Every structure is written in structure tokens, then in C-alpha cells.
Coordinates of C-alpha atoms in Angstrom, one line a residue:
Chain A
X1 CA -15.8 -4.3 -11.9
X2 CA -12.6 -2.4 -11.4
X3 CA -9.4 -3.8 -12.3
X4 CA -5.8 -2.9 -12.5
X5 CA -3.6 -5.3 -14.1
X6 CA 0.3 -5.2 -14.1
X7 CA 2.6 -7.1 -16.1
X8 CA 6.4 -6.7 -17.4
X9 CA 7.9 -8.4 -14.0
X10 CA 10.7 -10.7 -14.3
X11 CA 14.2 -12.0 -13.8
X12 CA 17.0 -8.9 -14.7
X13 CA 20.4 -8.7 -13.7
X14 CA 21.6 -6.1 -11.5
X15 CA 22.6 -3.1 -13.2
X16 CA 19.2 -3.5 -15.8
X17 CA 16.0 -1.9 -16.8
X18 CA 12.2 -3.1 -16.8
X19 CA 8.9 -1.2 -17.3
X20 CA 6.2 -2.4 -15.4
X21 CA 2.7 -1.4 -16.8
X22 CA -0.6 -1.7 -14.7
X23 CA -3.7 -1.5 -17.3
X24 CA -6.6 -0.2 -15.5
X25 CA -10.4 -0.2 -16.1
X26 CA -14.1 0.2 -14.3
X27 CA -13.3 3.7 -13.0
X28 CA -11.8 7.0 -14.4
X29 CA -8.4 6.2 -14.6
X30 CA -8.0 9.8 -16.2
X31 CA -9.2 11.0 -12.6
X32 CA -7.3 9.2 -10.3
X33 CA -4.1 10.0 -9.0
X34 CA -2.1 6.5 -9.0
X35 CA 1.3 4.8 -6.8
X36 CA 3.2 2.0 -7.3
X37 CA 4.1 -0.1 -3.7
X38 CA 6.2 -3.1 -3.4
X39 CA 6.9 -5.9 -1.2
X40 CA 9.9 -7.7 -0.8
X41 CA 10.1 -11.2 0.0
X42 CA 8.7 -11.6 3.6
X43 CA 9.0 -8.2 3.9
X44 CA 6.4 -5.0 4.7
X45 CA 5.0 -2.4 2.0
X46 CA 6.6 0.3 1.0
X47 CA 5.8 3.0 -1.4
X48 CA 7.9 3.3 -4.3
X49 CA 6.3 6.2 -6.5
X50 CA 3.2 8.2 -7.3
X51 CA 1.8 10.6 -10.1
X52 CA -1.2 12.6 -10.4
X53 CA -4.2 12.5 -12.4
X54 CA -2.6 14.1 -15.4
X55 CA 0.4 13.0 -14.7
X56 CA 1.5 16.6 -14.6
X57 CA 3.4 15.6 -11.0
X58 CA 5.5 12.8 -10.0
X59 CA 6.6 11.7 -6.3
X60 CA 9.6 9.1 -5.8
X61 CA 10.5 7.6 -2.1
X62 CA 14.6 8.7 -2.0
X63 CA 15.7 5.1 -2.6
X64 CA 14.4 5.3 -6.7
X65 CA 15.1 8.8 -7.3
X66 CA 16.7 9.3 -10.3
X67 CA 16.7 5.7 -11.1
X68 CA 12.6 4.8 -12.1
X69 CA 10.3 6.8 -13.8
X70 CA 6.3 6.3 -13.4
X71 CA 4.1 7.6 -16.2
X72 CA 0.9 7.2 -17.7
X73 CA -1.3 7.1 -20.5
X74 CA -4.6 8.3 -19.8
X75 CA -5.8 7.5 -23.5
X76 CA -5.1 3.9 -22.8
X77 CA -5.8 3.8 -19.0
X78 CA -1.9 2.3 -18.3
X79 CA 0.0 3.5 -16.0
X80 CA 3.7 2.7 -16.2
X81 CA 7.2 2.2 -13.9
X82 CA 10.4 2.2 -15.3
X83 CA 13.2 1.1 -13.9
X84 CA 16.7 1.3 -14.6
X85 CA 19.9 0.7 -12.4
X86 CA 18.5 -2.1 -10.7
X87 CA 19.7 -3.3 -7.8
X88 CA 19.3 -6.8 -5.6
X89 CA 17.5 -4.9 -3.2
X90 CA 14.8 -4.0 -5.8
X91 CA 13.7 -7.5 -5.8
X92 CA 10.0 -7.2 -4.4
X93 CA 6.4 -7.8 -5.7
X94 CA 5.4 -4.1 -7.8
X95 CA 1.8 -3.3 -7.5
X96 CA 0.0 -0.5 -9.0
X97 CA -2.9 1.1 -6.4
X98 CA -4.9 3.9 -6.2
X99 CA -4.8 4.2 -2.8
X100 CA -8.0 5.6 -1.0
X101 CA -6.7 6.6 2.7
X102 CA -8.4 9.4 2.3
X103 CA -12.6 8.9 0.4
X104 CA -11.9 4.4 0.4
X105 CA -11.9 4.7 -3.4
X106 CA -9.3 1.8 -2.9
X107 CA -8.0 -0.4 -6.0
X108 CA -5.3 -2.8 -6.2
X109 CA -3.7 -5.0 -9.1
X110 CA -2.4 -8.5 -7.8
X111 CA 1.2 -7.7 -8.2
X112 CA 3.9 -8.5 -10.6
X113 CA 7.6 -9.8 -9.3
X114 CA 10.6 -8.0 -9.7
X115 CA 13.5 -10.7 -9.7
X116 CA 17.2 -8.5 -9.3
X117 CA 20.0 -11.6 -9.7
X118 CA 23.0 -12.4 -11.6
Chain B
X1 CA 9.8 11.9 5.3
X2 CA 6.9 10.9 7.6
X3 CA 7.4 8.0 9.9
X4 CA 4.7 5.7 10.6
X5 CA 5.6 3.6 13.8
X6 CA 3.4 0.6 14.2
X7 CA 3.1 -1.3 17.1
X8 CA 3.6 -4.4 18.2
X9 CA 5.0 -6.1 15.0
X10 CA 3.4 -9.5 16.1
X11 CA 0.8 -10.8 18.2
X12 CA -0.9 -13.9 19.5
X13 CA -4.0 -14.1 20.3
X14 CA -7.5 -16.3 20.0
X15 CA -10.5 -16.4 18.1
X16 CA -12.8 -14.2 20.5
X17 CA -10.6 -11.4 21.5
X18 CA -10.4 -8.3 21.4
X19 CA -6.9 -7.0 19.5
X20 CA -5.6 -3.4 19.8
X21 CA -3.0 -2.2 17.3
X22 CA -1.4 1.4 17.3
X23 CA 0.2 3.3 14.5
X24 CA 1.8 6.6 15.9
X25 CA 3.6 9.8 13.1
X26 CA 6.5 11.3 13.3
X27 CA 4.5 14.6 12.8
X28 CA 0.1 15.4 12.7
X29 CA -1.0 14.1 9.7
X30 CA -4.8 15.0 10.3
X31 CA -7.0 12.0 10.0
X32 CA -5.0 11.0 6.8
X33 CA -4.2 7.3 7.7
X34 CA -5.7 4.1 6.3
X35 CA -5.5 0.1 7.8
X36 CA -5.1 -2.5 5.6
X37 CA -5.1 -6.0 5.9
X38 CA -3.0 -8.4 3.8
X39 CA -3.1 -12.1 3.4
X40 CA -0.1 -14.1 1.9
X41 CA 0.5 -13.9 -1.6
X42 CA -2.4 -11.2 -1.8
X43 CA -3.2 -7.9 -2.3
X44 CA -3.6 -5.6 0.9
X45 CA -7.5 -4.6 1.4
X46 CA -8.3 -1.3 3.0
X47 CA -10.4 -1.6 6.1
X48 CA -10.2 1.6 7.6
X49 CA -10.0 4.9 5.7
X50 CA -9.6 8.5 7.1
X51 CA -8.8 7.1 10.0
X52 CA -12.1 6.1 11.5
X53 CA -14.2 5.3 8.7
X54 CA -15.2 1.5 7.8
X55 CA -14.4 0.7 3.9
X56 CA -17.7 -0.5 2.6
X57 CA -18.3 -4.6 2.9
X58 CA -15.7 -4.9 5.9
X59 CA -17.4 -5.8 9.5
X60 CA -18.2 -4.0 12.1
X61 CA -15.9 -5.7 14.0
X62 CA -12.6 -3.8 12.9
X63 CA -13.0 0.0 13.7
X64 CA -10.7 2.7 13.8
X65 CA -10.1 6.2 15.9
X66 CA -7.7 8.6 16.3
X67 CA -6.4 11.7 14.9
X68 CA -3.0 13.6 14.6
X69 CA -0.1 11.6 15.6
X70 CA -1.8 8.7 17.6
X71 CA -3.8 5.9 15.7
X72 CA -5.6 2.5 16.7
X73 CA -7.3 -0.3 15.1
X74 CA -9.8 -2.5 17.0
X75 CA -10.7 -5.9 16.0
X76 CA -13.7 -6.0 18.9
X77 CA -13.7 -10.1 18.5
X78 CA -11.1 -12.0 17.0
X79 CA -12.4 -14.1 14.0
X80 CA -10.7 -17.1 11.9
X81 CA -10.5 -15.3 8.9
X82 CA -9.5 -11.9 10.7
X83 CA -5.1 -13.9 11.2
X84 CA -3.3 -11.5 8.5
X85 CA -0.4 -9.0 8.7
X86 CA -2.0 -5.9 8.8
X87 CA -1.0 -2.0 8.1
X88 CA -1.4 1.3 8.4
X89 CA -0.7 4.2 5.7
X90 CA -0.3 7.7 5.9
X91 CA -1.2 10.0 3.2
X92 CA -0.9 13.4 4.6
X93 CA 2.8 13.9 2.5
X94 CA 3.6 11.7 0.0
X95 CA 2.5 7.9 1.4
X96 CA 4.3 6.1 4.2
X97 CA 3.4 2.6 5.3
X98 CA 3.8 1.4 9.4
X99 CA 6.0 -1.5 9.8
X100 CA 2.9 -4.0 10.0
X101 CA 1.3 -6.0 12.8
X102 CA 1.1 -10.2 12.0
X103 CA -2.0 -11.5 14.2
X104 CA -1.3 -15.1 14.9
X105 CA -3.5 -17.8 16.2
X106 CA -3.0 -18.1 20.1

């Protein structure tokens, strides 16, 4: 069975830093070019950031640029988000996909929440 | 960036009918585009992937066509389980999600 697993969500001020990490299994992670999406409370999805299979390219949407960085391990099948300079309006549910638009290849982890608040 | 503009955000409608959703791009993004559906506190679940092919295990009642700019997804007939929020994606550049459509019982 496939399964992606995230953790490292929490409570952080604004201003702080967390790294989310989404351990994956039951397919070749090393193959798979993976995202992170979020939801914000009551809110629609929105992409966040992608990398590819060897992690060789990275894709931000313009609101985390320069702010989170996703990387992965292929040797431990984790793939990774970290993010600094947070802001209230970070505050969603992070999940890690590899999305499958395009051959339904389609895998998501049940989400981990981001909590921005003084 | 690649608009995805989904329409309507809501509707209402009854177990037995026939819903018509639309996603439309700011630009041709080939048959590129996936529907979702997403259930509260869950995961979304692809239904629809290349724009007009059904994701193994879904039913044959959802179904997908268009190409381009101009998308739909039919539910033929309306189920209990089918009331959700649901979405399209684009994956020509980068990924760009539609605003959503939340089916609610009629």
C-alpha cells in the first residue's frame, strides 16, 4: 500500500521556522516528482512548492519564494518543507502529494497543521 | 501564473441529478487538468486525470471532457456520498488549483 506520511506541524510564532517532512513508501519515491499543497482553514487548495525526482529542480508559488525550501532524501524516501519567516497567513493544513493530473499515479498524506500565532 | 477559474463556487442540488461543473485557463494547457474531490477534514481524491480519464475505482458516474482552456465535470446522477467540495488542477506549468465547487444537498 502506498503511503505518505507528514509530520513536524505545529503552533510557531510569526516570524519562525518549521520543517515539515512527508515519509513515503509503496512506490518509487526516487521516481516521482513530489509537491507540497496546503489548505487554510475553510479555505481552497493551493500549491505551495514542487521538486523533481532527483530533486535537481525546485518550483515555489510567489508567496514562499525565498522564504521555504522543499528537499528530499531519496535514500530515506522523505521529502521535506522548510519554512522560515512565517507568517499568520501560513496557517493551513501542509500535505505532501504526488500529484497524478497527468498518468492518475495520485498519492496523498493526510495533512499536517501549520498553526502561525503569537 | 496559470489561472484556473472554476465555476459556480456552490451548488444545490438532489440526489438524482445531473451536476455540470466548469473549470476554464487563463491560457491552453492541453488536456493537463485533473478533478478532485475533497471531503472535510480529508485528503482530496483524484477522479478525473488528463482531463477525461476516470482514476481507477471511481464510478462511472463522474466523467470528464474538454481540452485547451475549457473544462467540465459531469456527475450524470447525483449520489449521497457524491456532496463534497470539489476541484480542478492544472499541470501544464507549474500546478494551479480552481477555486472549488461545494455540492450541497438540495
Amino acid at each position: 500500500d502506498v503511503q505518505l506520511e507528514e509530520s513536524g506541524g505545529g503552533l510557531v510564532q510569526p516570524g519562525g521556522s518549521l520543517r515539515l517532512s512527508c515519509a513515503a513508501s509503496g512506490f518509487t519515491f526516487s521516481s516521482s516528482a513530489m509537491s507540497w499543497v496546503r489548505q487554510a482553514p475553510g479555505k481552497g487548495l493551493e500549491w505551495v512548492s514542487a521538486i523533481s525526482n532527483n530533486g535537481g529542480s525546485t518550483y515555489y508559488t510567489d508567496s514562499v519564494k525565498g522564504r521555504f525550501t522543499i528537499s528530499r532524501d531519496n535514500s530515506k524516501n522523505t521529502l521535506y518543507l522548510q519554512m522560515n519567516s512565517l507568517r499568520a497567513e501560513d496557517t493551513a493544513v501542509y500535505y505532501c502529494a504526488k500529484v497524478g493530473v497527468r498518468g492518475g499515479d495520485d498519492y496523498w498524506g493526510q495533512g499536517t497543521l501549520v498553526t502561525v500565532s503569537s | 501564473a496559470i489561472q484556473m477559474t472554476q465555476s459556480p463556487s456552490s451548488l444545490s442540488a438532489s440526489v438524482g441529478d445531473r451536476v455540470t461543473i466548469t473549470c476554464r485557463a487563463s491560457q491552453g494547457i492541453r488536456n493537463y487538468l485533473g478533478w478532485y474531490q475533497q471531503k472535510p477534514g480529508k485528503a482530496p481524491k483524484l477522479l478525473i486525470y488528463a482531463a477525461s480519464n476516470l482514476q481507477s475505482g471511481v464510478p462511472s458516474r463522474f466523467s470528464g471532457s474538454g481540452s485547451g482552456t475549457d473544462f467540465t465535470l459531469t456527475i450524470s446522477c447525483l449520489q449521497p456520498e457524491d456532496f463534497a467540495t470539489y476541484y480542478c488542477l492544472q499541470d501544464y506549468n507549474y500546478l494551479t488549483f480552481g477555486g472549488g465547487t461545494k455540492v450541497e444537498i438540495k
